[in-house]
Amino acid sequence: MMTIDPASPPLKGHKALVLGAGVSGLAVAVALRKFGMDVHLLEQAEKITEVGAGLQISPNGVRVLQALGIDPTEVGDKTQAVELRDAAGRLVTRMEMPQTPGFYLCHRADLIAALERAMRGAGARIHLLQKVDRLELNACGARVQTCIGTAHHTPLVIGADGLHSVLRATLNGAAAPMFTGQVAWRAVIKGDGGPPVAQVFMGPGQHLVSYPLRGGSLRNIVAVQERRGWAAEGWHHRDDPAHLRAAFARFGGPVPEWLRAIDQVYLWGLFRHPVARRWHDDAGRAAILGDAAHPTLPFMAQGANMALEDAWALARALADTPEAPATALQCYSAARAPRTRAIVQAANKNARSYHLRAPLAPVAHGILRVGTKLAPNAALRRFDWIYNHDVTA
């Protein structure tokens, strides 16, 4: 990890404006402050908050949290194992998870809260109720106009503004996402105090993922189904829990009891977005990261992890060449674009493996059972290139 002289950090005297206070925005604000940059952050909401949802932080993300000064045990519980089960609830295979640095099951709100504490403690300044209306790049940097009429001028603007990023559109034009033919429900129910084990129940054309949160006091549920009917994109569309229960009525094991406990559920359509062609401008005035650069399907649980990696990589690139931001942004993009593109492709492929139908499903499950006995960690080692990566090294 780069050693930083606290008396003379490499980005002292440099300024940046970050758009968005999600995982990527908060993380990059903390990382930039670590290197001495003066950071202001614009957030459209009236406060930094996140509705209930779970996420998984894998070792590549854990290393970034540690570099930012955040103890991962403050935001989640270390995962013991991942179990793959068939739709009836029968165990197909169980993968014991490495404990150093570990995989963590987190409530998204807890991760956001930890990043916010770190951001405020590092001295970054946040401005709420600042929804961006217009963004212009000019000879001096960028001019950001908000919907309440406030204008912000900055030599460097960083777009951590998510799926519908204003800065991504400025750099790349309008995107054309493609509906995957899949929808996902998410819900959080009261937990049963169970151990930190993630379970995946696989059925024809659908699967359900569940794991405990906050020491087992809550349980996160994400259920994915293939369908022809289109559903709106975004996480905040309410649905009737009866629809979810009907869709997964044939699933067994603990699933029926979990579904009966749901009183509030959200539904969203899963769309494929291309990884951004341009991550920065040529003059070194603007860059994007996180979902603004590479939206991904949730089937590798890498959205938050890639955002954390981006945050450190961007800050580190700027710190390496503080007087040449254009060069720094080129190095950042060159390092991150190929890796994130490969992870997005891996997530696309994973969806199909969970949804096998007869006669392929029984054969594939049998192979998994035998393979686990012969080489217990082989399935996990396929993704060493993701999990063992250390962007802070």
Coordinates of C-alpha atoms in Angstrom, one line a residue:
M1 CA 0.0 0.0 0.0
M2 CA 1.2 3.5 -0.8
T3 CA 2.8 5.3 2.2
I4 CA 1.3 8.8 2.6
D5 CA 3.2 11.6 4.4
P6 CA 0.5 13.3 6.5
A7 CA 2.5 16.5 6.5
S8 CA 2.7 16.6 2.7
P9 CA 0.1 14.4 1.0
P10 CA 0.4 14.2 -2.7
L11 CA -3.0 15.8 -3.5
K12 CA -2.8 18.7 -1.1
G13 CA -4.0 21.9 -2.8
H14 CA -6.0 19.9 -5.4
K15 CA -9.8 20.0 -5.5
A16 CA -12.6 17.7 -6.7
L17 CA -16.4 17.6 -6.7
V18 CA -18.0 14.2 -6.3
L19 CA -21.5 13.6 -7.6
G20 CA -23.5 11.1 -5.5
A21 CA -23.3 9.7 -2.0
G22 CA -23.7 6.0 -2.6
V23 CA -21.0 3.4 -2.1
S24 CA -18.7 4.7 -4.9
G25 CA -19.2 8.4 -4.1
L26 CA -18.5 8.1 -0.4
A27 CA -15.6 5.7 -0.9
V28 CA -13.8 7.9 -3.4
A29 CA -14.3 10.9 -1.2
V30 CA -12.6 9.1 1.7
A31 CA -9.8 7.8 -0.6
L32 CA -9.1 11.2 -2.1
R33 CA -9.0 12.8 1.4
K34 CA -6.5 10.1 2.4
F35 CA -4.2 11.5 -0.3
G36 CA -4.9 15.1 0.8
M37 CA -7.4 16.4 -1.8
D38 CA -10.0 19.0 -0.9
V39 CA -13.3 17.1 -1.6
H40 CA -16.9 18.4 -1.8
L41 CA -19.7 15.9 -2.4
L42 CA -23.1 16.7 -3.9
E43 CA -26.1 14.4 -2.9
Q44 CA -29.6 15.0 -4.2
A45 CA -31.4 13.5 -1.1
E46 CA -32.1 15.4 2.1
K47 CA -29.8 13.0 4.1
I48 CA -27.5 10.1 3.4
T49 CA -29.5 7.0 3.9
E50 CA -30.2 3.6 2.3
V51 CA -33.3 1.5 2.4
G52 CA -33.0 -2.1 3.6
A53 CA -31.1 -4.5 1.4
G54 CA -28.3 -6.9 1.7
L55 CA -25.0 -7.1 -0.1
Q56 CA -21.8 -9.2 0.0
I57 CA -18.3 -7.8 0.4
S58 CA -15.7 -10.2 -1.0
P59 CA -12.0 -10.1 -0.2
N60 CA -11.2 -7.6 -3.0
G61 CA -13.7 -5.2 -1.4
V62 CA -12.6 -5.9 2.1
R63 CA -9.0 -4.9 1.3
V64 CA -10.3 -1.5 0.2
L65 CA -12.4 -1.0 3.3
Q66 CA -9.3 -1.7 5.4
A67 CA -7.2 0.8 3.4
L68 CA -9.9 3.4 4.0
G69 CA -9.6 2.8 7.7
I70 CA -12.9 0.9 8.0
D71 CA -13.1 -2.4 10.0
P72 CA -15.3 -4.8 7.9
T73 CA -16.7 -6.3 11.1
E74 CA -18.4 -3.0 11.7
V75 CA -20.5 -3.4 8.6
G76 CA -21.2 -7.1 8.3
D77 CA -20.8 -10.7 9.5
K78 CA -18.0 -12.9 8.1
T79 CA -19.5 -15.6 5.8
Q80 CA -18.9 -19.2 6.9
A81 CA -20.1 -20.9 3.8
V82 CA -22.2 -20.7 0.6
E83 CA -24.7 -23.5 0.0
L84 CA -26.2 -24.4 -3.4
R85 CA -29.5 -26.2 -3.1
D86 CA -32.1 -27.4 -5.6
A87 CA -35.6 -26.1 -5.7
A88 CA -36.8 -28.7 -3.2
G89 CA -34.2 -27.5 -0.7
R90 CA -31.9 -30.5 -1.0
L91 CA -28.2 -29.6 -0.6
V92 CA -26.2 -29.8 -3.9
T93 CA -22.9 -28.5 -2.6
R94 CA -21.5 -26.4 0.3
M95 CA -18.4 -24.2 -0.1
E96 CA -16.5 -23.2 3.0
M97 CA -15.4 -19.7 2.6
P98 CA -11.8 -18.5 3.3
Q99 CA -11.6 -16.5 6.5
T100 CA -8.7 -14.2 5.7
P101 CA -9.5 -11.5 4.8
G102 CA -12.9 -13.1 4.5
F103 CA -16.3 -12.6 2.8
Y104 CA -18.9 -10.5 4.6
L105 CA -22.7 -10.4 4.6
C106 CA -23.7 -6.8 5.0
H107 CA -26.8 -4.6 5.3
R108 CA -26.3 -1.9 2.7
A109 CA -27.4 0.8 5.1
D110 CA -24.6 -0.3 7.5
L111 CA -21.9 0.0 4.7
I112 CA -23.2 3.4 3.8
A113 CA -23.2 4.6 7.4
A114 CA -19.6 3.4 7.9
L115 CA -18.5 5.1 4.7
E116 CA -20.3 8.3 5.7
R117 CA -18.5 8.3 9.1
A118 CA -15.2 7.8 7.5
M119 CA -16.0 10.5 4.9
R120 CA -16.9 13.1 7.6
G121 CA -14.0 12.0 9.8
A122 CA -11.6 12.5 6.9
G123 CA -12.8 16.1 6.4
A124 CA -14.7 15.8 3.1
R125 CA -17.7 18.2 2.9
I126 CA -21.1 17.1 1.8
H127 CA -23.9 19.3 0.3
L128 CA -27.4 17.8 0.5
L129 CA -30.5 18.5 -1.7
Q130 CA -28.2 19.1 -4.6
K131 CA -29.7 17.3 -7.6
V132 CA -27.7 18.0 -10.7
D133 CA -29.6 19.7 -13.5
R134 CA -26.9 20.6 -15.9
L135 CA -23.2 19.8 -16.2
E136 CA -20.7 21.5 -18.6
L137 CA -17.0 20.9 -19.1
N138 CA -15.0 24.0 -19.8
A139 CA -11.5 25.3 -20.0
C140 CA -11.3 25.6 -16.2
G141 CA -12.8 22.3 -15.4
A142 CA -16.5 21.8 -14.9
R143 CA -19.6 23.8 -14.0
V144 CA -22.4 21.9 -12.2
Q145 CA -25.8 23.5 -12.0
T146 CA -28.3 22.0 -9.5
C147 CA -32.1 22.1 -9.6
I148 CA -32.2 24.6 -6.8
G149 CA -30.1 27.0 -8.8
T150 CA -26.7 26.5 -7.1
A151 CA -23.7 26.6 -9.4
H152 CA -20.5 24.7 -8.5
H153 CA -17.2 25.2 -10.3
T154 CA -14.5 22.6 -10.0
P155 CA -11.2 21.6 -11.7
L156 CA -12.3 18.0 -11.5
V157 CA -15.7 16.4 -11.4
I158 CA -16.2 12.8 -10.5
G159 CA -19.4 11.0 -11.4
A160 CA -20.5 8.5 -8.8
D161 CA -24.1 9.2 -9.7
G162 CA -25.2 5.7 -10.5
L163 CA -27.1 4.0 -13.2
H164 CA -28.5 7.2 -14.7
S165 CA -25.4 9.2 -14.4
V166 CA -25.4 12.7 -15.7
L167 CA -21.6 12.7 -16.2
R168 CA -21.7 9.3 -18.0
A169 CA -24.2 10.8 -20.5
T170 CA -22.0 13.8 -20.9
L171 CA -19.0 11.7 -21.8
N172 CA -20.7 8.9 -23.7
G173 CA -24.2 10.1 -24.8
A174 CA -27.4 8.2 -24.1
A175 CA -27.1 4.5 -23.3
A176 CA -29.5 1.8 -24.6
P177 CA -29.9 -0.9 -21.9
M178 CA -31.4 -4.3 -22.9
F179 CA -34.0 -6.1 -20.8
T180 CA -32.6 -9.5 -19.9
G181 CA -36.0 -11.2 -19.6
Q182 CA -35.5 -11.5 -15.9
V183 CA -37.0 -9.7 -12.9
A184 CA -35.9 -9.7 -9.3
W185 CA -37.7 -9.3 -6.0
R186 CA -35.9 -8.2 -2.9
A187 CA -37.1 -8.2 0.7
V188 CA -35.8 -8.2 4.3
I189 CA -37.6 -10.2 7.0
K190 CA -37.1 -10.8 10.7
G191 CA -34.2 -13.3 11.1
D192 CA -34.0 -16.6 13.0
G193 CA -30.5 -16.1 14.4
G194 CA -29.1 -18.5 12.0
P195 CA -25.3 -18.7 11.2
P196 CA -23.8 -16.4 8.5
V197 CA -24.3 -18.8 5.6
A198 CA -25.5 -17.7 2.1
Q199 CA -27.9 -20.1 0.4
V200 CA -28.9 -20.3 -3.3
F201 CA -32.0 -22.3 -4.2
M202 CA -31.9 -23.2 -7.9
G203 CA -35.0 -24.0 -10.0
P204 CA -36.0 -24.1 -13.7
G205 CA -35.9 -20.5 -14.9
Q206 CA -35.6 -19.0 -11.4
H207 CA -33.5 -18.9 -8.3
L208 CA -33.6 -17.5 -4.8
V209 CA -30.7 -16.2 -2.7
S210 CA -30.9 -15.7 1.1
Y211 CA -28.6 -14.9 3.9
P212 CA -28.8 -13.5 7.4
L213 CA -27.8 -9.9 8.3
R214 CA -26.9 -8.2 11.6
G215 CA -26.0 -11.2 13.5
G216 CA -29.1 -13.1 12.3
S217 CA -31.6 -10.6 13.4
L218 CA -32.6 -10.0 9.8
R219 CA -32.7 -12.1 6.7
N220 CA -32.1 -10.8 3.2
I221 CA -34.0 -12.4 0.2
V222 CA -33.4 -11.9 -3.5
A223 CA -35.5 -13.9 -5.9
V224 CA -35.0 -13.9 -9.7
Q225 CA -37.4 -15.2 -12.3
E226 CA -37.2 -15.4 -16.1
R227 CA -40.3 -13.8 -17.7
R228 CA -41.3 -12.3 -21.0
G229 CA -43.1 -9.3 -19.4
W230 CA -41.1 -6.2 -18.9
A231 CA -40.6 -4.7 -15.5
A232 CA -39.3 -1.2 -14.7
E233 CA -35.6 -0.8 -13.8
G234 CA -34.6 0.4 -10.4
W235 CA -34.8 -0.9 -6.8
H236 CA -37.7 1.1 -5.4
H237 CA -40.8 -0.3 -7.1
R238 CA -43.3 -1.9 -4.6
D239 CA -45.0 -5.2 -5.5
D240 CA -47.5 -7.4 -3.8
P241 CA -45.8 -10.2 -1.8
A242 CA -48.5 -12.6 -3.1
H243 CA -46.9 -12.3 -6.5
L244 CA -43.5 -13.5 -5.2
R245 CA -45.1 -16.3 -3.2
A246 CA -47.0 -17.5 -6.3
A247 CA -43.8 -17.3 -8.5
F248 CA -41.9 -19.5 -6.0
A249 CA -44.7 -21.8 -4.8
R250 CA -42.9 -24.9 -5.9
F251 CA -39.8 -24.2 -3.8
G252 CA -39.3 -26.2 -0.7
G253 CA -37.0 -26.3 2.4
P254 CA -37.2 -23.1 4.4
V255 CA -38.3 -21.0 1.4
P256 CA -42.1 -21.2 2.0
E257 CA -41.8 -20.0 5.6
W258 CA -39.5 -17.1 4.5
L259 CA -41.9 -16.0 1.8
R260 CA -44.9 -16.1 4.2
A261 CA -43.0 -13.7 6.5
I262 CA -42.7 -11.0 3.8
D263 CA -45.0 -8.1 4.2
Q264 CA -43.1 -5.6 2.0
V265 CA -41.3 -6.5 -1.3
Y266 CA -39.7 -4.6 -4.2
L267 CA -39.6 -5.7 -7.8
W268 CA -37.3 -4.5 -10.5
G269 CA -36.3 -5.5 -14.0
L270 CA -32.8 -6.7 -14.7
F271 CA -31.2 -4.8 -17.6
R272 CA -27.8 -5.2 -19.3
H273 CA -25.9 -2.0 -19.7
P274 CA -22.7 -1.7 -21.7
V275 CA -19.5 -0.8 -19.8
A276 CA -18.9 2.8 -20.6
R277 CA -16.7 3.4 -23.6
R278 CA -15.3 6.6 -22.1
W279 CA -14.5 6.8 -18.4
H280 CA -12.9 10.3 -18.5
D281 CA -12.4 13.3 -20.7
D282 CA -9.1 13.9 -22.5
A283 CA -8.3 17.1 -20.5
G284 CA -8.4 15.5 -17.1
R285 CA -11.5 17.4 -15.9
A286 CA -14.0 14.5 -15.4
A287 CA -14.1 10.8 -14.5
I288 CA -16.8 8.2 -13.7
L289 CA -16.8 5.2 -11.4
G290 CA -19.1 2.5 -10.0
D291 CA -22.4 1.9 -11.6
A292 CA -22.0 5.1 -13.6
A293 CA -19.1 3.3 -15.5
H294 CA -20.1 -0.4 -15.3
P295 CA -23.6 -1.4 -14.2
T296 CA -23.7 -5.1 -13.6
L297 CA -26.3 -7.8 -13.0
P298 CA -26.2 -9.1 -9.4
F299 CA -25.1 -12.7 -10.1
M300 CA -21.5 -12.3 -9.0
A301 CA -22.3 -10.0 -6.0
Q302 CA -19.6 -7.6 -7.2
G303 CA -21.4 -4.2 -7.7
A304 CA -20.3 -2.7 -4.4
N305 CA -16.9 -4.4 -4.6
M306 CA -16.1 -3.0 -8.0
A307 CA -17.2 0.5 -6.7
L308 CA -14.8 0.2 -3.8
E309 CA -12.0 -0.9 -6.1
D310 CA -12.7 2.0 -8.5
A311 CA -12.6 4.5 -5.6
W312 CA -9.1 3.5 -4.5
A313 CA -7.8 3.1 -8.0
L314 CA -8.9 6.5 -9.1
A315 CA -7.6 8.2 -6.0
R316 CA -4.3 6.4 -6.3
A317 CA -3.9 7.3 -9.9
L318 CA -4.4 11.0 -9.2
A319 CA -2.0 10.8 -6.3
D320 CA 0.7 9.1 -8.4
T321 CA 0.7 12.0 -11.0
P322 CA -0.9 15.0 -9.1
E323 CA 0.3 17.6 -11.7
A324 CA -0.9 15.5 -14.7
P325 CA -4.6 14.7 -14.1
A326 CA -5.2 13.7 -17.7
T327 CA -2.5 11.1 -17.5
A328 CA -3.8 9.9 -14.1
L329 CA -7.3 9.4 -15.5
Q330 CA -5.9 7.5 -18.6
C331 CA -4.0 5.2 -16.2
Y332 CA -7.2 4.7 -14.1
S333 CA -9.4 3.8 -17.0
A334 CA -6.7 1.5 -18.6
A335 CA -6.5 -0.4 -15.3
R336 CA -10.2 -0.6 -14.5
A337 CA -12.1 -1.0 -17.7
P338 CA -10.8 -4.5 -18.8
R339 CA -11.3 -5.9 -15.2
T340 CA -14.8 -4.6 -14.7
R341 CA -15.8 -5.7 -18.2
A342 CA -14.7 -9.3 -17.4
I343 CA -16.6 -9.2 -14.1
V344 CA -19.7 -8.0 -15.8
Q345 CA -19.4 -10.8 -18.3
A346 CA -19.0 -13.4 -15.5
A347 CA -22.1 -12.1 -13.8
N348 CA -24.0 -12.5 -17.1
K349 CA -22.9 -16.1 -17.4
N350 CA -23.7 -17.0 -13.8
A351 CA -27.4 -16.3 -14.2
R352 CA -27.8 -19.1 -16.7
S353 CA -26.1 -21.7 -14.5
Y354 CA -28.7 -21.1 -11.7
H355 CA -31.7 -21.6 -14.0
L356 CA -31.0 -25.0 -15.6
R357 CA -34.0 -27.1 -16.6
A358 CA -34.4 -30.9 -16.9
P359 CA -32.6 -32.9 -18.1
L360 CA -29.6 -30.6 -17.7
A361 CA -30.2 -29.6 -14.1
P362 CA -30.0 -33.0 -12.4
V363 CA -26.8 -33.8 -14.4
A364 CA -25.2 -30.5 -13.5
H365 CA -26.1 -30.8 -9.8
G366 CA -24.7 -34.3 -9.8
I367 CA -21.4 -33.1 -11.3
L368 CA -21.3 -30.4 -8.6
R369 CA -21.8 -32.9 -5.8
V370 CA -19.0 -35.2 -7.1
G371 CA -16.7 -32.3 -7.9
T372 CA -17.0 -30.9 -4.4
K373 CA -16.0 -34.2 -2.8
L374 CA -13.0 -34.5 -5.1
A375 CA -11.9 -30.8 -5.0
P376 CA -13.8 -29.0 -2.2
N377 CA -12.8 -25.5 -3.3
A378 CA -12.6 -25.8 -7.0
A379 CA -15.8 -23.9 -7.7
L380 CA -14.6 -21.0 -5.6
R381 CA -11.1 -21.0 -7.1
R382 CA -12.6 -20.4 -10.5
F383 CA -13.0 -16.8 -9.4
D384 CA -9.7 -16.3 -7.6
W385 CA -9.0 -13.7 -10.3
I386 CA -11.8 -11.6 -8.8
Y387 CA -11.5 -12.3 -5.1
N388 CA -7.7 -12.3 -4.7
H389 CA -7.2 -9.0 -6.5
D390 CA -5.7 -6.3 -4.3
V391 CA -6.2 -2.9 -5.8
T392 CA -4.5 -1.3 -2.8
A393 CA -1.2 -3.2 -3.3

